[in-house]
XYZ file of C-alpha atoms in Angstrom:
428
model
C 136.511 76.080 -30.683
C 137.047 79.236 -28.673
C 138.042 82.441 -30.446
C 139.404 85.358 -28.119
C 139.667 88.833 -29.482
C 141.071 92.082 -27.783
C 138.813 94.337 -29.867
C 137.277 97.825 -29.769
C 133.681 98.896 -29.594
C 132.319 102.393 -30.709
C 129.289 104.347 -29.747
C 127.632 106.044 -32.690
C 127.724 109.929 -32.730
C 123.934 109.861 -31.747
C 124.556 107.309 -29.123
C 121.775 105.222 -30.600
C 124.148 102.307 -31.603
C 126.909 100.274 -30.218
C 129.175 98.700 -32.903
C 132.056 96.040 -32.573
C 134.985 96.030 -34.987
C 135.328 92.250 -35.915
C 137.168 90.507 -38.934
C 137.822 94.051 -40.517
C 134.124 95.042 -40.407
C 131.840 96.828 -38.043
C 129.008 94.764 -36.519
C 126.111 96.254 -34.699
C 126.204 94.897 -31.146
C 123.300 96.846 -29.543
C 122.148 100.429 -28.364
C 121.370 102.979 -27.538
C 124.000 103.705 -24.658
C 124.967 106.612 -22.669
C 128.457 105.378 -22.042
C 130.752 102.386 -22.737
C 133.140 100.811 -20.359
C 135.593 98.182 -21.572
C 138.262 95.768 -20.141
C 139.554 92.136 -19.768
C 136.285 91.281 -18.122
C 134.365 92.483 -21.255
C 132.052 95.418 -22.489
C 129.654 97.313 -20.373
C 127.154 99.868 -21.395
C 125.092 102.506 -19.388
C 121.370 102.771 -20.322
C 120.544 106.395 -21.430
C 116.916 106.011 -19.927
C 117.579 105.080 -16.334
C 121.455 104.722 -16.019
C 121.286 101.012 -15.542
C 124.244 98.932 -16.364
C 124.257 96.036 -19.066
C 126.883 93.618 -19.910
C 127.471 92.511 -23.602
C 127.154 88.870 -24.106
C 129.349 88.723 -27.169
C 126.544 88.207 -29.623
C 124.783 90.957 -31.532
C 121.677 91.985 -29.614
C 122.629 89.855 -26.402
C 123.089 91.956 -23.268
C 122.443 91.122 -19.775
C 121.047 93.643 -17.282
C 123.419 93.381 -14.220
C 122.702 96.475 -12.085
C 121.435 99.939 -11.480
C 122.809 103.387 -11.969
C 126.291 104.552 -10.755
C 128.349 107.805 -10.908
C 131.116 105.645 -12.564
C 132.266 102.144 -13.215
C 135.638 100.463 -13.672
C 136.408 97.058 -15.464
C 139.245 94.866 -14.093
C 140.343 91.418 -15.244
C 137.682 89.696 -12.896
C 134.800 91.719 -12.578
C 133.234 95.190 -12.878
C 133.057 97.792 -10.034
C 130.595 100.588 -9.559
C 130.556 103.979 -7.553
C 127.100 104.642 -6.271
C 125.433 107.949 -7.572
C 126.214 109.953 -4.485
C 129.759 108.393 -4.555
C 129.161 107.105 -1.209
C 130.224 103.441 -1.701
C 132.094 101.194 -4.121
C 130.333 97.896 -5.140
C 131.486 94.747 -6.875
C 129.247 92.675 -9.300
C 129.312 89.148 -8.082
C 128.316 87.486 -11.346
C 124.788 86.509 -10.373
C 121.826 88.474 -11.815
C 121.884 91.994 -10.349
C 123.641 91.017 -7.222
C 126.515 93.389 -6.099
C 128.704 93.226 -2.943
C 129.701 96.532 -1.199
C 133.536 96.482 -1.026
C 134.343 100.152 0.035
C 133.836 103.737 -0.197
C 133.043 106.675 -0.232
C 135.217 107.712 -3.325
C 135.624 110.522 -5.759
C 136.422 108.351 -8.676
C 137.451 104.364 -9.547
C 139.972 103.249 -12.133
C 140.290 99.664 -13.063
C 142.503 97.233 -15.074
C 144.311 93.988 -15.249
C 146.400 95.080 -12.354
C 143.262 95.631 -10.356
C 141.241 98.535 -8.791
C 142.032 101.856 -7.324
C 139.915 104.583 -5.925
C 140.625 108.290 -4.807
C 139.645 109.626 -1.374
C 136.917 112.410 -1.846
C 138.316 114.454 1.003
C 141.913 114.743 0.194
C 142.385 112.805 -3.352
C 144.595 110.236 -1.963
C 144.757 107.005 -3.945
C 143.992 103.645 -2.473
C 144.253 100.021 -3.810
C 141.581 97.488 -3.460
C 142.931 94.265 -1.849
C 140.257 91.826 -3.127
C 138.397 91.646 0.109
C 135.298 93.886 1.067
C 136.450 96.672 3.297
C 140.368 96.020 2.623
C 142.019 98.915 0.891
C 145.660 99.893 0.815
C 146.947 103.546 0.902
C 149.375 103.778 -1.798
C 149.650 107.435 -2.718
C 148.507 111.021 -2.898
C 146.186 113.051 -5.257
C 146.513 113.275 -8.769
C 144.664 114.850 -11.673
C 143.889 111.170 -13.134
C 145.072 107.771 -12.809
C 145.537 104.825 -15.254
C 145.769 101.074 -14.581
C 147.871 98.801 -16.840
C 148.654 95.295 -16.780
C 151.588 95.905 -14.323
C 150.971 98.799 -12.104
C 149.094 102.065 -11.928
C 150.197 105.515 -13.155
C 149.108 108.887 -11.733
C 149.206 112.355 -13.283
C 149.961 115.043 -10.756
C 147.314 117.447 -9.817
C 148.964 120.126 -11.951
C 149.543 117.730 -14.904
C 153.174 118.383 -14.723
C 154.352 114.956 -14.418
C 153.702 111.223 -14.710
C 154.482 108.782 -11.996
C 154.473 105.008 -11.509
C 153.465 103.048 -8.398
C 156.422 100.946 -7.521
C 154.507 98.449 -5.436
C 155.952 99.328 -2.075
C 153.834 101.470 0.552
C 153.235 104.906 -0.906
C 156.589 104.981 -3.042
C 156.259 106.157 -6.683
C 158.740 106.703 -9.315
C 158.667 109.654 -11.682
C 158.629 108.327 -15.336
C 157.694 111.405 -17.360
C 155.609 114.587 -17.745
C 153.907 116.912 -18.282
C 150.793 115.406 -19.935
C 147.291 116.325 -20.621
C 145.891 113.066 -20.015
C 147.021 109.413 -19.523
C 145.276 106.079 -20.607
C 146.208 102.646 -19.409
C 145.543 98.967 -20.619
C 147.304 95.690 -20.769
C 149.308 96.838 -23.662
C 150.747 99.771 -21.571
C 150.506 103.339 -20.919
C 149.925 106.227 -23.350
C 149.814 109.965 -22.685
C 149.060 113.127 -24.592
C 151.432 116.128 -24.862
C 149.633 119.050 -23.468
C 151.208 121.509 -26.100
C 150.118 119.698 -29.117
C 148.146 116.744 -28.372
C 150.696 114.236 -29.836
C 150.384 110.632 -28.325
C 153.392 108.909 -26.468
C 153.745 105.334 -25.251
C 155.703 104.181 -22.143
C 156.337 100.560 -20.974
C 154.212 99.183 -23.700
C 153.301 95.784 -25.357
C 155.926 93.499 -23.729
C 159.428 93.909 -22.147
C 160.982 92.822 -25.330
C 159.729 95.936 -26.950
C 161.080 98.334 -24.412
C 164.626 99.556 -23.559
C 165.841 99.143 -20.010
C 164.885 101.359 -18.389
C 161.673 102.030 -20.426
C 161.587 105.394 -22.294
C 158.891 107.280 -23.894
C 158.375 107.042 -27.499
C 155.835 109.062 -29.833
C 153.470 106.928 -31.570
C 150.769 109.272 -33.121
C 149.265 112.654 -33.382
C 146.365 114.087 -31.268
C 142.893 112.509 -30.763
C 139.672 113.222 -28.908
C 139.776 109.825 -27.242
C 142.040 106.882 -26.761
C 141.533 103.301 -25.520
C 144.284 100.658 -24.899
C 143.729 97.037 -25.285
C 145.896 94.039 -24.772
C 147.383 94.144 -28.142
C 147.252 97.683 -29.359
C 145.769 101.299 -29.036
C 142.880 102.724 -30.851
C 142.225 106.283 -31.228
C 139.453 108.722 -32.259
C 140.215 111.570 -34.269
C 140.052 115.265 -32.876
C 136.884 115.925 -34.750
C 135.491 112.473 -33.786
C 135.179 111.544 -37.542
C 137.259 108.419 -37.814
C 138.578 105.466 -35.618
C 142.274 104.409 -36.013
C 144.191 101.460 -34.783
C 147.973 101.800 -33.917
C 149.817 99.184 -36.072
C 152.912 99.073 -33.749
C 155.392 100.469 -36.374
C 154.598 104.140 -36.077
C 151.603 103.920 -38.431
C 148.014 103.904 -37.862
C 145.217 102.264 -39.962
C 141.705 103.700 -40.274
C 139.199 101.239 -39.369
C 135.963 103.222 -39.036
C 134.104 106.302 -37.909
C 132.589 108.567 -36.988
C 131.914 107.870 -33.222
C 130.819 109.500 -30.037
C 133.494 107.436 -28.069
C 135.401 104.113 -28.081
C 136.104 101.252 -25.619
C 138.571 98.429 -25.935
C 137.363 95.216 -24.654
C 137.830 91.545 -24.442
C 135.484 89.604 -26.736
C 135.267 85.880 -27.175
C 133.029 83.279 -28.889
C 132.868 79.611 -28.251
C 130.915 76.541 -28.672
C 129.140 75.474 -25.598
C 131.973 74.289 -23.183
C 132.149 70.541 -22.441
C 130.481 69.542 -19.291
C 133.897 68.741 -17.786
C 134.638 72.368 -18.299
C 131.528 73.397 -16.577
C 132.540 71.444 -13.526
C 135.607 73.548 -13.302
C 133.704 76.682 -13.464
C 131.118 75.468 -10.929
C 133.820 74.923 -8.520
C 135.359 78.448 -9.343
C 132.098 80.029 -8.751
C 130.677 78.120 -5.978
C 133.642 76.816 -3.819
C 131.190 76.285 -1.028
C 130.091 73.071 -2.718
C 133.595 71.884 -2.456
C 134.876 72.266 1.373
C 138.315 71.485 2.049
C 139.066 68.246 3.785
C 141.678 68.097 6.387
C 143.544 71.248 7.724
C 142.174 74.104 5.442
C 144.424 76.790 6.606
C 145.678 78.680 3.376
C 142.881 77.285 1.370
C 140.900 80.122 -0.556
C 137.078 80.215 0.086
C 135.811 83.056 -1.925
C 134.287 82.352 -5.187
C 134.668 84.329 -8.556
C 132.102 86.438 -10.233
C 132.627 84.657 -13.489
C 134.037 81.396 -14.709
C 137.100 80.920 -16.838
C 136.936 81.819 -20.500
C 137.505 78.646 -22.453
C 140.534 78.904 -24.456
C 141.232 76.771 -27.516
C 145.098 77.334 -27.086
C 145.158 76.220 -23.437
C 142.910 73.265 -24.261
C 145.370 72.157 -26.975
C 148.282 72.609 -24.616
C 146.585 70.583 -21.939
C 145.784 67.776 -24.405
C 149.345 67.715 -25.407
C 150.660 67.560 -21.796
C 148.341 64.483 -21.124
C 149.755 62.797 -24.309
C 153.261 63.272 -22.987
C 152.516 62.222 -19.375
C 150.721 59.040 -20.752
C 153.984 57.887 -22.353
C 156.008 58.156 -19.105
C 156.557 55.552 -16.389
C 153.987 55.609 -13.560
C 156.618 56.471 -10.906
C 158.324 59.116 -12.789
C 154.950 61.020 -13.275
C 154.499 61.331 -9.458
C 158.397 61.975 -8.786
C 159.498 65.734 -7.953
C 157.673 68.011 -10.135
C 157.687 65.797 -13.243
C 153.856 65.994 -13.477
C 154.362 69.701 -14.738
C 157.326 68.932 -16.887
C 157.126 68.945 -20.633
C 159.193 66.911 -23.266
C 161.939 69.631 -23.240
C 162.174 69.355 -19.496
C 160.682 72.881 -18.847
C 158.141 73.401 -16.064
C 155.060 75.451 -16.628
C 156.455 78.573 -14.932
C 159.823 78.429 -17.005
C 160.509 80.788 -19.914
C 159.797 79.161 -23.224
C 157.233 76.637 -22.096
C 154.134 76.150 -24.135
C 151.822 78.595 -22.329
C 154.537 81.264 -22.278
C 154.991 80.745 -26.147
C 151.190 81.138 -26.443
C 151.329 84.508 -24.992
C 150.308 83.904 -21.417
C 152.865 85.817 -19.829
C 151.198 87.812 -17.212
C 150.284 84.653 -15.213
C 149.950 80.990 -15.814
C 149.490 77.838 -13.682
C 148.561 74.124 -14.295
C 146.673 71.493 -12.298
C 147.317 67.805 -12.961
C 145.442 64.841 -11.738
C 146.186 61.206 -12.729
C 144.162 58.061 -12.061
C 140.788 59.672 -11.532
C 138.110 58.230 -13.886
C 135.745 61.083 -13.917
C 136.063 64.912 -14.299
C 134.070 65.360 -11.017
C 136.662 63.070 -9.193
C 139.629 65.074 -10.663
C 137.984 68.563 -9.670
C 137.160 67.376 -6.110
C 140.789 66.201 -5.692
C 141.973 69.636 -6.772
C 139.462 71.549 -4.637
C 138.980 69.325 -1.533
C 141.952 66.955 -1.088
C 144.851 69.246 -1.847
C 146.115 69.803 1.846
C 149.379 68.007 0.944
C 149.923 70.477 -1.823
C 149.226 73.603 0.281
C 145.955 74.063 -1.514
C 147.719 75.284 -4.515
C 145.618 73.509 -7.011
C 142.359 74.993 -5.205
C 143.725 78.450 -4.990
C 144.742 78.658 -8.687
C 141.170 77.690 -9.793
C 139.786 80.409 -7.291
C 142.336 83.058 -8.475
C 139.744 85.348 -9.896
C 142.251 87.478 -11.868
C 143.041 84.780 -14.174
C 140.987 84.909 -17.396
C 141.161 81.904 -19.395
C 141.717 78.106 -19.077
C 141.751 74.659 -21.010
C 140.941 71.384 -19.669
C 142.236 68.216 -21.347
C 141.571 64.524 -20.490
C 143.175 61.371 -22.007
C 142.402 57.710 -21.154
C 145.073 55.198 -21.213
C 148.752 54.813 -19.934
C 150.041 53.526 -16.908
C 147.721 55.663 -14.759
C 144.517 54.995 -16.870
C 143.346 58.688 -16.846
C 145.082 61.998 -17.203
C 143.549 65.390 -16.506
C 145.283 68.733 -16.921
C 143.781 72.161 -16.432
C 145.980 74.987 -17.838
C 145.111 78.408 -16.617
C 146.509 81.730 -17.657
C 146.256 85.478 -18.426
C 148.040 87.120 -21.432
């Protein structure tokens, strides 16, 4: 069983301990640390002795040394990026030991989130977006005092902190959405900003479209704080004197959950029993696609592996198993007709509103691979990775979409096709 939690971590005032808030209690995760970085890829800590970077392995005391020192780090949905101490280059962790790939540079600062990675030019302050290929960056805007990445875009605070702008996704076009602000903070939940006059906290385009008017507007959600961190589900704040940690409850109230602390960082945390060998095959293909070269015309087939495997999701595993059970009861020809392989009992396809993954909260992105008639997981995975030309390499590319965080694999024996395999993938 897998349990996923968007939680908060705190660094003690003396920086000797890192604590994780879990099940209404604080658990010592490790320490000491000079600084924490958090995001959908997990929690990272900087060693106070030499500046090396460590990744938390989601069990108290278990940390992995993944790299050397940097001027700054940024966590996205698929990895962690580092800016060299001299700010001369940007590197991406490739998921293996202490191995990193140079992807760009130099940069004055880097900012990461579910939407991706952005960096500022040290000469003129302009902001660039990383296009997920080493050396490929897109100029998207001018300088700012600060930037914040959410689940749907990047926001910038003008150099004089007089206005907040949102990148609209086209060229260097931005829309003014508010301001002035002292600071902005972003996460999958949305954007928050502090009032420069009194420090009060305001939220914009938060949580989900259902919670926002159209167009979105700002709403005050709290008072001043020394630090804020935005997760998928909420916002966490540290009081001005750093004496207590609070969690926003979503209804204009905050609950004290701990303190004091030097700083806080929201990050994805999960625990699971060891994934089944079948799931390991999927993650092997995701991280080592060179083992699964495309057959036939490979135009359009993704070739780059991901730094990490899918996080096993109990929700997606249950949905995949239920889908197999439905397909098993359908006629053999019907399953292969049109898009029926991805259709549920209510007629909805995987990308339709209201289908099971969407109802489970996987609204940022979701996809589904189905294979029938293959007696083993290895055969099913190789079909998706190597024999997908007829489907435009959609199955292969879905597995190799590194921004996707979670997946669940289901298998059922029986029915007209003999074997049914469903891999459901998504990001909340």
